[in-house]
Amino acid sequence: MRVGIPAESRPAERRVAGLPETVASLIGAGLAVEVQSGAGAHAHASDAAYRSAGAEIVPDHPAGRADVVTSVQPLDPDRARLLRAGDITVSFLQPAAELDLVRVLADRGVTAFSLDLLPRVTRAQSADALSSQALVAGYRAVLLAAGRLPRFLPMFTTAAGTVPPAKVLVLGAGVAGLQAIATARRLGAVVEAYDVRRAAAEEVRSLGAKFLELDLETQDGVYAAEQSETHLERQRELIAERVAASDVVISTAAVPGRKAPVLVTTDMLKAMAPGSVVVDLAAESGGNVVGSAPGEDVWVGDVLVHGARNLPSGMPAHASRLYAKNVANLLALMTADGRVEPDLTDEVLSGACLTHAGEVRHAPTRELL
Ligand code: NAD
């Protein structure tokens, strides 16, 4: 069977779903691979490198020719119309925002796997693209803030005087938040963080940051549940003073399947020192910071609020390396003897499968159609 790796067509997407090393592993599993010319250009993977790994380089998109199409972003609905019944796609699908595409995939009888739906069980960890890309986002959020901050992050003791370290506050300590904490610490900042989940406290401390103990109910479990507006109001009151004292705030708070909680208000921004920088990693899912907009810099007085948009795409080589490996690992779960034949009784494949044989299998998406 044939796996296709297209050049990404959505605006500003610089990653690619396969690299020469993963092409080699797919070929080792008995598959043939075709790569659209130039697909790896932003990730510095040349057509020649893919060819050396055994891929065929093709001039156009593989939809309609390859049996399995792997991409980072969802396919455009017009491309998906070229797919044949039984074809397989693997990508992020963001189904709630891609209902036209979901209809096309179901109508065409495509078996579509959405990496945003992958169950986070141990066996699926090596295919967990949400985590690998959140890691990139958390890292880049801090570099972005450091680049915009009109001051140092580390402490310096010089003949011209001593510069104190910057204070960084991280809100939400999941995969992205923990990576933001680790990155800010490596750059020498003094870091504190807060998460509604009790278990996050130990992880925050293990990275050398201070966990904010707030007089608020915390949650057990691995994933945050939606908080009431009263709870969030109280949280905002309690963190206001810490936001005001910070030079940088990185907000990453999210609740699966829900709009991001609002944690930082305009008044809180106005209380920050001039030149402070806020990076809202949740900007694309509603925003943790009032007024933030994806991909935009917004000034609130003298405070810069950057709304993050697809930060992993800005580091295409390593983001693609992790993503391509995630995709190859997911394909390995459904490949035997050179054939990709997903067993949909497998909990990982079943959980990640959005459409199959004309049906939308994911109930929350079905309800939106
Ligand atoms: P996420 O992106 O859904 O959310 C980010 C963080 O925001 C979470 O830690 C959440 O608790 C926090 N949050 C929600 N509301 C908040 C609020 N009002 N204030 C402060 N923080 C708030 O999270 P994620 O990165 O996907 O990770 C969620 C959990 O899943 C973590 O416990 C992580 O360790 C776990 N995880 C497990 C696996 C696996 O087992 N395969 C893989 C990845 C992540």
CSV table of C-alpha atoms and ligand atoms in Angstrom, one decimal:
chain,number,residue,atom,x,y,z
A,1,MET,CA,0.0,0.0,0.0
A,2,ARG,CA,1.0,3.6,-0.7
A,3,VAL,CA,1.5,6.4,1.9
A,4,GLY,CA,1.4,10.0,0.6
A,5,ILE,CA,3.0,13.0,2.3
A,6,PRO,CA,1.7,16.2,0.8
A,7,ALA,CA,3.1,19.7,1.0
A,8,GLU,CA,0.9,21.5,3.6
A,9,SER,CA,-1.6,23.8,1.9
A,10,ARG,CA,-3.1,25.7,4.9
A,11,PRO,CA,-1.7,29.2,5.3
A,12,ALA,CA,1.5,29.6,7.4
A,13,GLU,CA,1.9,25.9,8.1
A,14,ARG,CA,5.6,25.0,7.8
A,15,ARG,CA,5.6,21.5,9.3
A,16,VAL,CA,5.5,18.3,7.3
A,17,ALA,CA,4.0,15.0,8.3
A,18,GLY,CA,6.9,12.8,7.3
A,19,LEU,CA,10.7,13.2,7.2
A,20,PRO,CA,13.3,11.0,5.5
A,21,GLU,CA,13.8,9.0,8.7
A,22,THR,CA,10.2,8.1,9.0
A,23,VAL,CA,9.9,7.4,5.3
A,24,ALA,CA,12.6,4.8,5.8
A,25,SER,CA,10.7,3.2,8.7
A,26,LEU,CA,7.5,3.0,6.6
A,27,ILE,CA,9.3,1.4,3.7
A,28,GLY,CA,10.9,-1.0,6.2
A,29,ALA,CA,7.3,-2.0,7.2
A,30,GLY,CA,6.6,-2.9,3.6
A,31,LEU,CA,4.8,0.3,2.4
A,32,ALA,CA,5.5,2.5,-0.6
A,33,VAL,CA,5.8,6.2,0.1
A,34,GLU,CA,5.3,9.2,-2.2
A,35,VAL,CA,6.2,12.8,-1.2
A,36,GLN,CA,5.0,15.9,-2.9
A,37,SER,CA,8.0,17.8,-4.2
A,38,GLY,CA,9.0,20.5,-1.7
A,39,ALA,CA,6.9,19.1,1.1
A,40,GLY,CA,9.9,19.2,3.5
A,41,ALA,CA,11.4,22.5,2.4
A,42,HIS,CA,10.6,24.5,5.6
A,43,ALA,CA,11.9,21.6,7.7
A,44,HIS,CA,15.1,21.5,5.6
A,45,ALA,CA,14.3,18.0,4.3
A,46,SER,CA,15.1,18.1,0.5
A,47,ASP,CA,13.4,16.0,-2.2
A,48,ALA,CA,16.8,14.4,-2.6
A,49,ALA,CA,16.9,13.3,1.0
A,50,TYR,CA,13.4,11.8,0.7
A,51,ARG,CA,14.4,10.0,-2.5
A,52,SER,CA,17.5,8.6,-0.8
A,53,ALA,CA,15.2,7.2,2.0
A,54,GLY,CA,13.3,5.4,-0.7
A,55,ALA,CA,10.3,7.7,-1.4
A,56,GLU,CA,9.0,8.6,-4.9
A,57,ILE,CA,8.8,12.4,-5.4
A,58,VAL,CA,5.6,13.5,-7.1
A,59,PRO,CA,4.7,16.9,-8.4
A,60,ASP,CA,1.2,17.1,-6.9
A,61,HIS,CA,-0.9,16.3,-3.9
A,62,PRO,CA,-1.2,12.5,-3.2
A,63,ALA,CA,-5.0,12.6,-2.4
A,64,GLY,CA,-6.8,10.1,-4.8
A,65,ARG,CA,-3.6,8.2,-5.5
A,66,ALA,CA,-2.1,7.2,-2.2
A,67,ASP,CA,-4.0,4.7,0.1
A,68,VAL,CA,-3.0,6.6,3.2
A,69,VAL,CA,-2.6,10.4,3.2
A,70,THR,CA,-0.7,11.8,6.2
A,71,SER,CA,-0.7,15.6,6.9
A,72,VAL,CA,-0.3,18.0,9.8
A,73,GLN,CA,-3.3,20.2,9.1
A,74,PRO,CA,-6.7,18.9,8.0
A,75,LEU,CA,-7.0,18.4,4.2
A,76,ASP,CA,-8.9,21.1,2.3
A,77,PRO,CA,-12.4,19.8,1.6
A,78,ASP,CA,-11.7,20.0,-2.1
A,79,ARG,CA,-8.7,17.7,-1.8
A,80,ALA,CA,-10.7,15.3,0.4
A,81,ARG,CA,-13.3,15.0,-2.4
A,82,LEU,CA,-10.5,13.2,-4.4
A,83,LEU,CA,-10.2,10.5,-1.8
A,84,ARG,CA,-11.6,7.0,-2.5
A,85,ALA,CA,-13.7,4.8,-0.3
A,86,GLY,CA,-11.5,3.0,2.1
A,87,ASP,CA,-8.6,5.5,1.9
A,88,ILE,CA,-7.1,6.4,5.2
A,89,THR,CA,-6.1,9.9,6.4
A,90,VAL,CA,-4.0,10.8,9.5
A,91,SER,CA,-3.7,14.4,10.6
A,92,PHE,CA,-4.9,16.9,13.2
A,93,LEU,CA,-8.6,17.3,12.3
A,94,GLN,CA,-10.1,19.8,14.9
A,95,PRO,CA,-13.5,18.3,13.9
A,96,ALA,CA,-15.6,21.0,15.6
A,97,ALA,CA,-14.0,23.6,13.4
A,98,GLU,CA,-14.0,21.5,10.2
A,99,LEU,CA,-17.5,20.3,9.8
A,100,ASP,CA,-17.5,20.7,6.0
A,101,LEU,CA,-14.4,18.4,5.8
A,102,VAL,CA,-16.0,15.9,8.2
A,103,ARG,CA,-19.0,15.6,6.0
A,104,VAL,CA,-16.8,15.1,2.9
A,105,LEU,CA,-14.7,12.4,4.7
A,106,ALA,CA,-17.8,10.6,5.8
A,107,ASP,CA,-19.5,10.9,2.4
A,108,ARG,CA,-16.5,9.5,0.6
A,109,GLY,CA,-16.2,6.5,3.0
A,110,VAL,CA,-12.8,7.6,4.2
A,111,THR,CA,-11.3,6.2,7.4
A,112,ALA,CA,-10.0,9.4,9.0
A,113,PHE,CA,-7.8,9.5,12.1
A,114,SER,CA,-7.6,12.7,14.1
A,115,LEU,CA,-4.6,13.0,16.3
A,116,ASP,CA,-6.5,15.5,18.4
A,117,LEU,CA,-8.8,12.6,19.5
A,118,LEU,CA,-6.0,10.1,20.3
A,119,PRO,CA,-6.7,8.5,23.7
A,120,ARG,CA,-4.0,9.5,26.1
A,121,VAL,CA,-3.3,5.9,27.3
A,122,THR,CA,0.2,4.6,27.8
A,123,ARG,CA,0.1,2.5,24.6
A,124,ALA,CA,-0.6,5.6,22.6
A,125,GLN,CA,2.0,7.9,24.1
A,126,SER,CA,4.5,7.4,21.2
A,127,ALA,CA,1.8,8.7,18.8
A,128,ASP,CA,0.7,11.6,21.1
A,129,ALA,CA,1.1,14.6,18.7
A,130,LEU,CA,-0.9,16.9,20.9
A,131,SER,CA,1.8,16.5,23.6
A,132,SER,CA,4.8,16.7,21.2
A,133,GLN,CA,3.5,19.9,19.7
A,134,ALA,CA,2.5,21.4,23.1
A,135,LEU,CA,6.1,20.9,24.1
A,136,VAL,CA,7.3,22.9,21.2
A,137,ALA,CA,4.6,25.6,21.9
A,138,GLY,CA,5.6,25.9,25.6
A,139,TYR,CA,9.3,26.3,24.6
A,140,ARG,CA,8.7,28.8,21.9
A,141,ALA,CA,6.3,30.9,24.1
A,142,VAL,CA,9.1,31.7,26.5
A,143,LEU,CA,11.6,32.5,23.7
A,144,LEU,CA,9.0,34.8,22.1
A,145,ALA,CA,8.4,36.6,25.4
A,146,ALA,CA,12.2,36.8,26.0
A,147,GLY,CA,12.6,38.4,22.6
A,148,ARG,CA,10.0,41.0,23.2
A,149,LEU,CA,10.9,41.8,26.8
A,150,PRO,CA,13.0,45.0,27.1
A,151,ARG,CA,15.1,43.5,29.8
A,152,PHE,CA,17.1,40.4,30.7
A,153,LEU,CA,15.6,37.2,32.0
A,154,PRO,CA,18.7,36.1,34.0
A,155,MET,CA,20.4,37.9,36.9
A,156,PHE,CA,23.7,39.6,36.0
A,157,THR,CA,26.2,41.0,38.4
A,158,THR,CA,28.4,43.4,36.5
A,159,ALA,CA,30.8,46.3,37.1
A,160,ALA,CA,27.9,48.6,36.1
A,161,GLY,CA,25.6,47.1,38.7
A,162,THR,CA,23.4,44.1,39.4
A,163,VAL,CA,20.4,43.2,37.3
A,164,PRO,CA,17.8,41.2,39.1
A,165,PRO,CA,16.3,38.1,37.3
A,166,ALA,CA,13.0,38.5,35.6
A,167,LYS,CA,9.8,37.1,37.2
A,168,VAL,CA,7.8,34.7,35.0
A,169,LEU,CA,4.4,33.5,35.9
A,170,VAL,CA,3.0,30.4,34.1
A,171,LEU,CA,-0.7,29.7,34.3
A,172,GLY,CA,-1.6,26.1,33.6
A,173,ALA,CA,1.0,23.4,34.1
A,174,GLY,CA,0.1,20.8,31.5
A,175,VAL,CA,2.6,19.7,28.8
A,176,ALA,CA,3.1,23.2,27.4
A,177,GLY,CA,3.1,25.0,30.8
A,178,LEU,CA,5.7,22.6,32.2
A,179,GLN,CA,7.9,23.1,29.1
A,180,ALA,CA,7.5,26.9,29.5
A,181,ILE,CA,8.6,26.6,33.1
A,182,ALA,CA,11.6,24.5,32.2
A,183,THR,CA,12.6,26.9,29.5
A,184,ALA,CA,12.2,30.1,31.6
A,185,ARG,CA,14.3,28.4,34.3
A,186,ARG,CA,17.0,27.5,31.9
A,187,LEU,CA,17.1,31.2,30.9
A,188,GLY,CA,17.6,32.2,34.5
A,189,ALA,CA,14.2,33.6,35.3
A,190,VAL,CA,12.5,33.2,38.7
A,191,VAL,CA,9.4,31.2,37.9
A,192,GLU,CA,6.1,30.6,39.7
A,193,ALA,CA,3.1,28.7,38.3
A,194,TYR,CA,-0.4,27.7,39.1
A,195,ASP,CA,-2.7,24.9,37.9
A,196,VAL,CA,-6.2,23.8,39.2
A,197,ARG,CA,-4.9,20.2,39.3
A,198,ARG,CA,-3.3,19.3,42.6
A,199,ALA,CA,-0.9,16.8,40.9
A,200,ALA,CA,0.7,19.7,39.0
A,201,ALA,CA,2.2,21.2,42.1
A,202,GLU,CA,4.8,18.5,42.5
A,203,GLU,CA,5.7,18.7,38.8
A,204,VAL,CA,6.1,22.5,39.0
A,205,ARG,CA,8.4,22.2,42.0
A,206,SER,CA,10.5,19.5,40.4
A,207,LEU,CA,11.4,22.0,37.7
A,208,GLY,CA,12.7,24.5,40.3
A,209,ALA,CA,9.7,26.8,40.2
A,210,LYS,CA,7.3,27.9,43.0
A,211,PHE,CA,3.8,26.5,42.9
A,212,LEU,CA,1.3,29.2,43.9
A,213,GLU,CA,-0.8,27.9,46.8
A,214,LEU,CA,-4.2,29.7,46.4
A,215,ASP,CA,-7.1,29.5,48.8
A,216,LEU,CA,-9.1,27.7,46.2
A,217,GLU,CA,-10.5,24.2,45.7
A,218,THR,CA,-8.1,22.1,43.6
A,219,GLN,CA,-9.0,19.2,41.4
A,220,ASP,CA,-7.9,15.5,41.4
A,221,GLY,CA,-7.2,13.6,38.2
A,222,VAL,CA,-5.2,14.0,35.1
A,223,TYR,CA,-7.5,16.4,33.2
A,224,ALA,CA,-9.0,19.6,34.4
A,225,ALA,CA,-12.8,19.8,34.6
A,226,GLU,CA,-14.6,23.0,33.7
A,227,GLN,CA,-14.6,25.5,36.6
A,228,SER,CA,-17.6,27.6,37.5
A,229,GLU,CA,-17.6,31.3,36.8
A,230,THR,CA,-17.6,31.9,40.6
A,231,HIS,CA,-14.4,29.8,40.9
A,232,LEU,CA,-12.8,31.6,38.1
A,233,GLU,CA,-13.7,35.0,39.5
A,234,ARG,CA,-12.1,34.0,42.8
A,235,GLN,CA,-9.0,32.7,41.0
A,236,ARG,CA,-8.6,36.0,39.1
A,237,GLU,CA,-8.8,37.9,42.4
A,238,LEU,CA,-6.2,35.7,44.0
A,239,ILE,CA,-3.7,35.7,41.1
A,240,ALA,CA,-4.1,39.5,40.4
A,241,GLU,CA,-1.3,40.4,42.7
A,242,ARG,CA,1.1,37.8,41.2
A,243,VAL,CA,0.3,38.9,37.7
A,244,ALA,CA,1.1,42.5,38.7
A,245,ALA,CA,4.4,41.4,40.1
A,246,SER,CA,5.5,39.5,37.0
A,247,ASP,CA,7.6,40.7,34.0
A,248,VAL,CA,6.3,37.9,31.9
A,249,VAL,CA,3.0,35.9,32.0
A,250,ILE,CA,2.7,32.7,29.9
A,251,SER,CA,-0.9,31.4,30.0
A,252,THR,CA,-1.6,27.9,28.9
A,253,ALA,CA,-4.8,27.0,30.8
A,254,ALA,CA,-7.2,24.7,28.9
A,255,VAL,CA,-10.1,22.4,29.6
A,256,PRO,CA,-10.5,19.5,27.1
A,257,GLY,CA,-13.4,20.2,24.7
A,258,ARG,CA,-14.3,23.6,26.3
A,259,LYS,CA,-13.5,27.2,25.7
A,260,ALA,CA,-10.3,28.3,27.5
A,261,PRO,CA,-10.9,29.8,31.0
A,262,VAL,CA,-10.4,33.6,31.3
A,263,LEU,CA,-7.7,34.2,33.9
A,264,VAL,CA,-6.3,37.6,33.1
A,265,THR,CA,-8.5,40.7,32.8
A,266,THR,CA,-7.7,44.1,31.3
A,267,ASP,CA,-7.4,45.6,34.8
A,268,MET,CA,-4.9,43.0,35.7
A,269,LEU,CA,-2.8,43.8,32.6
A,270,LYS,CA,-2.9,47.5,33.5
A,271,ALA,CA,-1.4,46.8,36.9
A,272,MET,CA,1.7,45.2,35.3
A,273,ALA,CA,4.9,47.2,35.0
A,274,PRO,CA,5.5,49.0,31.7
A,275,GLY,CA,7.3,46.8,29.2
A,276,SER,CA,5.9,43.5,30.6
A,277,VAL,CA,5.0,40.8,28.2
A,278,VAL,CA,2.1,38.3,28.2
A,279,VAL,CA,1.9,35.3,25.8
A,280,ASP,CA,-1.5,33.7,25.6
A,281,LEU,CA,-1.0,30.2,24.4
A,282,ALA,CA,-4.8,29.6,24.6
A,283,ALA,CA,-5.6,32.5,22.2
A,284,GLU,CA,-6.8,30.1,19.5
A,285,SER,CA,-9.2,28.4,21.8
A,286,GLY,CA,-10.9,31.5,23.3
A,287,GLY,CA,-8.0,33.0,25.2
A,288,ASN,CA,-6.9,33.1,28.8
A,289,VAL,CA,-6.3,36.8,28.5
A,290,VAL,CA,-9.0,39.3,27.8
A,291,GLY,CA,-8.4,41.0,24.4
A,292,SER,CA,-5.8,38.6,23.1
A,293,ALA,CA,-6.1,37.6,19.4
A,294,PRO,CA,-4.4,34.7,17.7
A,295,GLY,CA,-1.3,35.8,15.8
A,296,GLU,CA,-1.6,39.4,17.0
A,297,ASP,CA,0.3,41.7,19.3
A,298,VAL,CA,-2.1,43.9,21.3
A,299,TRP,CA,-0.9,46.7,23.6
A,300,VAL,CA,-2.8,47.3,26.8
A,301,GLY,CA,-1.2,50.5,27.9
A,302,ASP,CA,2.5,49.7,28.1
A,303,VAL,CA,2.0,45.9,28.3
A,304,LEU,CA,2.3,43.7,25.3
A,305,VAL,CA,-0.1,40.8,24.9
A,306,HIS,CA,0.8,38.3,22.2
A,307,GLY,CA,-1.9,35.9,21.2
A,308,ALA,CA,-0.1,32.7,20.1
A,309,ARG,CA,-1.1,31.1,16.8
A,310,ASN,CA,0.4,27.8,15.7
A,311,LEU,CA,3.7,28.3,17.5
A,312,PRO,CA,5.0,24.8,16.6
A,313,SER,CA,4.9,25.7,12.9
A,314,GLY,CA,7.6,28.4,13.7
A,315,MET,CA,10.1,25.7,14.6
A,316,PRO,CA,9.4,23.3,11.6
A,317,ALA,CA,12.5,21.1,11.8
A,318,HIS,CA,12.1,19.7,15.3
A,319,ALA,CA,8.3,20.1,15.4
A,320,SER,CA,8.1,18.0,12.2
A,321,ARG,CA,10.6,15.5,13.5
A,322,LEU,CA,8.4,14.8,16.6
A,323,TYR,CA,5.1,14.9,14.6
A,324,ALA,CA,6.4,12.6,11.8
A,325,LYS,CA,7.5,10.1,14.4
A,326,ASN,CA,4.0,10.3,16.1
A,327,VAL,CA,2.4,9.6,12.7
A,328,ALA,CA,4.7,6.7,11.9
A,329,ASN,CA,4.1,5.2,15.4
A,330,LEU,CA,0.3,5.4,14.8
A,331,LEU,CA,0.6,3.8,11.4
A,332,ALA,CA,2.7,1.1,12.9
A,333,LEU,CA,-0.2,0.2,15.2
A,334,MET,CA,-2.3,-0.6,12.1
A,335,THR,CA,0.3,-2.0,9.7
A,336,ALA,CA,1.2,-5.7,9.1
A,337,ASP,CA,2.8,-7.3,6.0
A,338,GLY,CA,2.8,-4.1,4.0
A,339,ARG,CA,-0.9,-3.5,4.5
A,340,VAL,CA,-2.5,-0.7,6.6
A,341,GLU,CA,-5.6,-2.3,8.0
A,342,PRO,CA,-6.8,-0.6,11.2
A,343,ASP,CA,-8.5,-2.8,13.7
A,344,LEU,CA,-11.2,-0.5,15.1
A,345,THR,CA,-11.8,-2.7,18.1
A,346,ASP,CA,-8.4,-1.5,19.3
A,347,GLU,CA,-9.1,1.3,21.9
A,348,VAL,CA,-6.4,3.6,20.6
A,349,LEU,CA,-7.4,3.4,16.9
A,350,SER,CA,-11.1,3.4,17.8
A,351,GLY,CA,-10.7,6.5,19.9
A,352,ALA,CA,-8.8,8.4,17.2
A,353,CYS,CA,-11.0,7.4,14.3
A,354,LEU,CA,-13.4,10.2,13.3
A,355,THR,CA,-15.0,8.7,10.2
A,356,HIS,CA,-15.2,5.2,8.9
A,357,ALA,CA,-17.3,3.5,6.2
A,358,GLY,CA,-19.6,6.5,5.8
A,359,GLU,CA,-20.2,7.1,9.5
A,360,VAL,CA,-19.0,9.8,11.9
A,361,ARG,CA,-17.9,7.7,14.8
A,362,HIS,CA,-17.1,10.6,17.2
A,363,ALA,CA,-20.3,11.4,19.1
A,364,PRO,CA,-19.6,15.0,20.0
A,365,THR,CA,-18.8,15.8,16.3
A,366,ARG,CA,-21.9,13.9,15.2
A,367,GLU,CA,-24.1,16.2,17.4
A,368,LEU,CA,-22.7,19.3,15.6
A,369,LEU,CA,-23.5,18.1,12.1
B,1,NAD,P1,-4.4,21.0,28.6
B,1,NAD,O1,-3.7,21.6,27.4
B,1,NAD,O2,-5.7,20.4,28.4
B,1,NAD,O3,-4.5,22.1,29.7
B,1,NAD,C1,-3.4,22.8,30.2
B,1,NAD,C2,-3.4,22.9,31.7
B,1,NAD,O4,-4.4,23.9,32.1
B,1,NAD,C3,-3.8,21.7,32.4
B,1,NAD,O5,-2.8,21.3,33.2
B,1,NAD,C4,-5.1,22.1,33.2
B,1,NAD,O6,-5.2,21.5,34.4
B,1,NAD,C5,-4.8,23.6,33.3
B,1,NAD,N1,-6.0,24.4,33.7
B,1,NAD,C6,-7.3,24.3,33.3
B,1,NAD,N2,-8.0,25.3,33.9
B,1,NAD,C7,-7.1,26.0,34.6
B,1,NAD,C8,-7.3,27.2,35.4
B,1,NAD,N3,-8.4,27.8,35.6
B,1,NAD,N4,-6.2,27.7,36.0
B,1,NAD,C9,-5.0,27.1,35.9
B,1,NAD,N5,-4.8,26.0,35.1
B,1,NAD,C10,-5.8,25.5,34.5
B,1,NAD,O7,-3.4,20.0,29.3
B,1,NAD,P2,-2.4,18.9,28.7
B,1,NAD,O8,-1.1,19.6,28.4
B,1,NAD,O9,-3.0,18.2,27.6
B,1,NAD,O10,-2.2,18.0,30.0
B,1,NAD,C11,-3.3,17.6,30.8
B,1,NAD,C12,-2.9,16.4,31.6
B,1,NAD,O11,-2.8,15.3,30.7
B,1,NAD,C13,-1.7,16.5,32.4
B,1,NAD,O12,-1.9,15.9,33.6
B,1,NAD,C14,-0.7,15.7,31.6
B,1,NAD,O13,0.3,15.1,32.4
B,1,NAD,C15,-1.6,14.6,31.1
B,1,NAD,N6,-1.0,14.0,29.9
B,1,NAD,C16,-1.0,12.6,29.8
B,1,NAD,C17,-0.5,12.0,28.7
B,1,NAD,C18,-0.5,10.5,28.6
B,1,NAD,O14,-0.7,9.8,29.6
B,1,NAD,N7,-0.3,9.9,27.4
B,1,NAD,C19,0.0,12.7,27.7
B,1,NAD,C20,-0.1,14.1,27.7
B,1,NAD,C21,-0.6,14.7,28.9
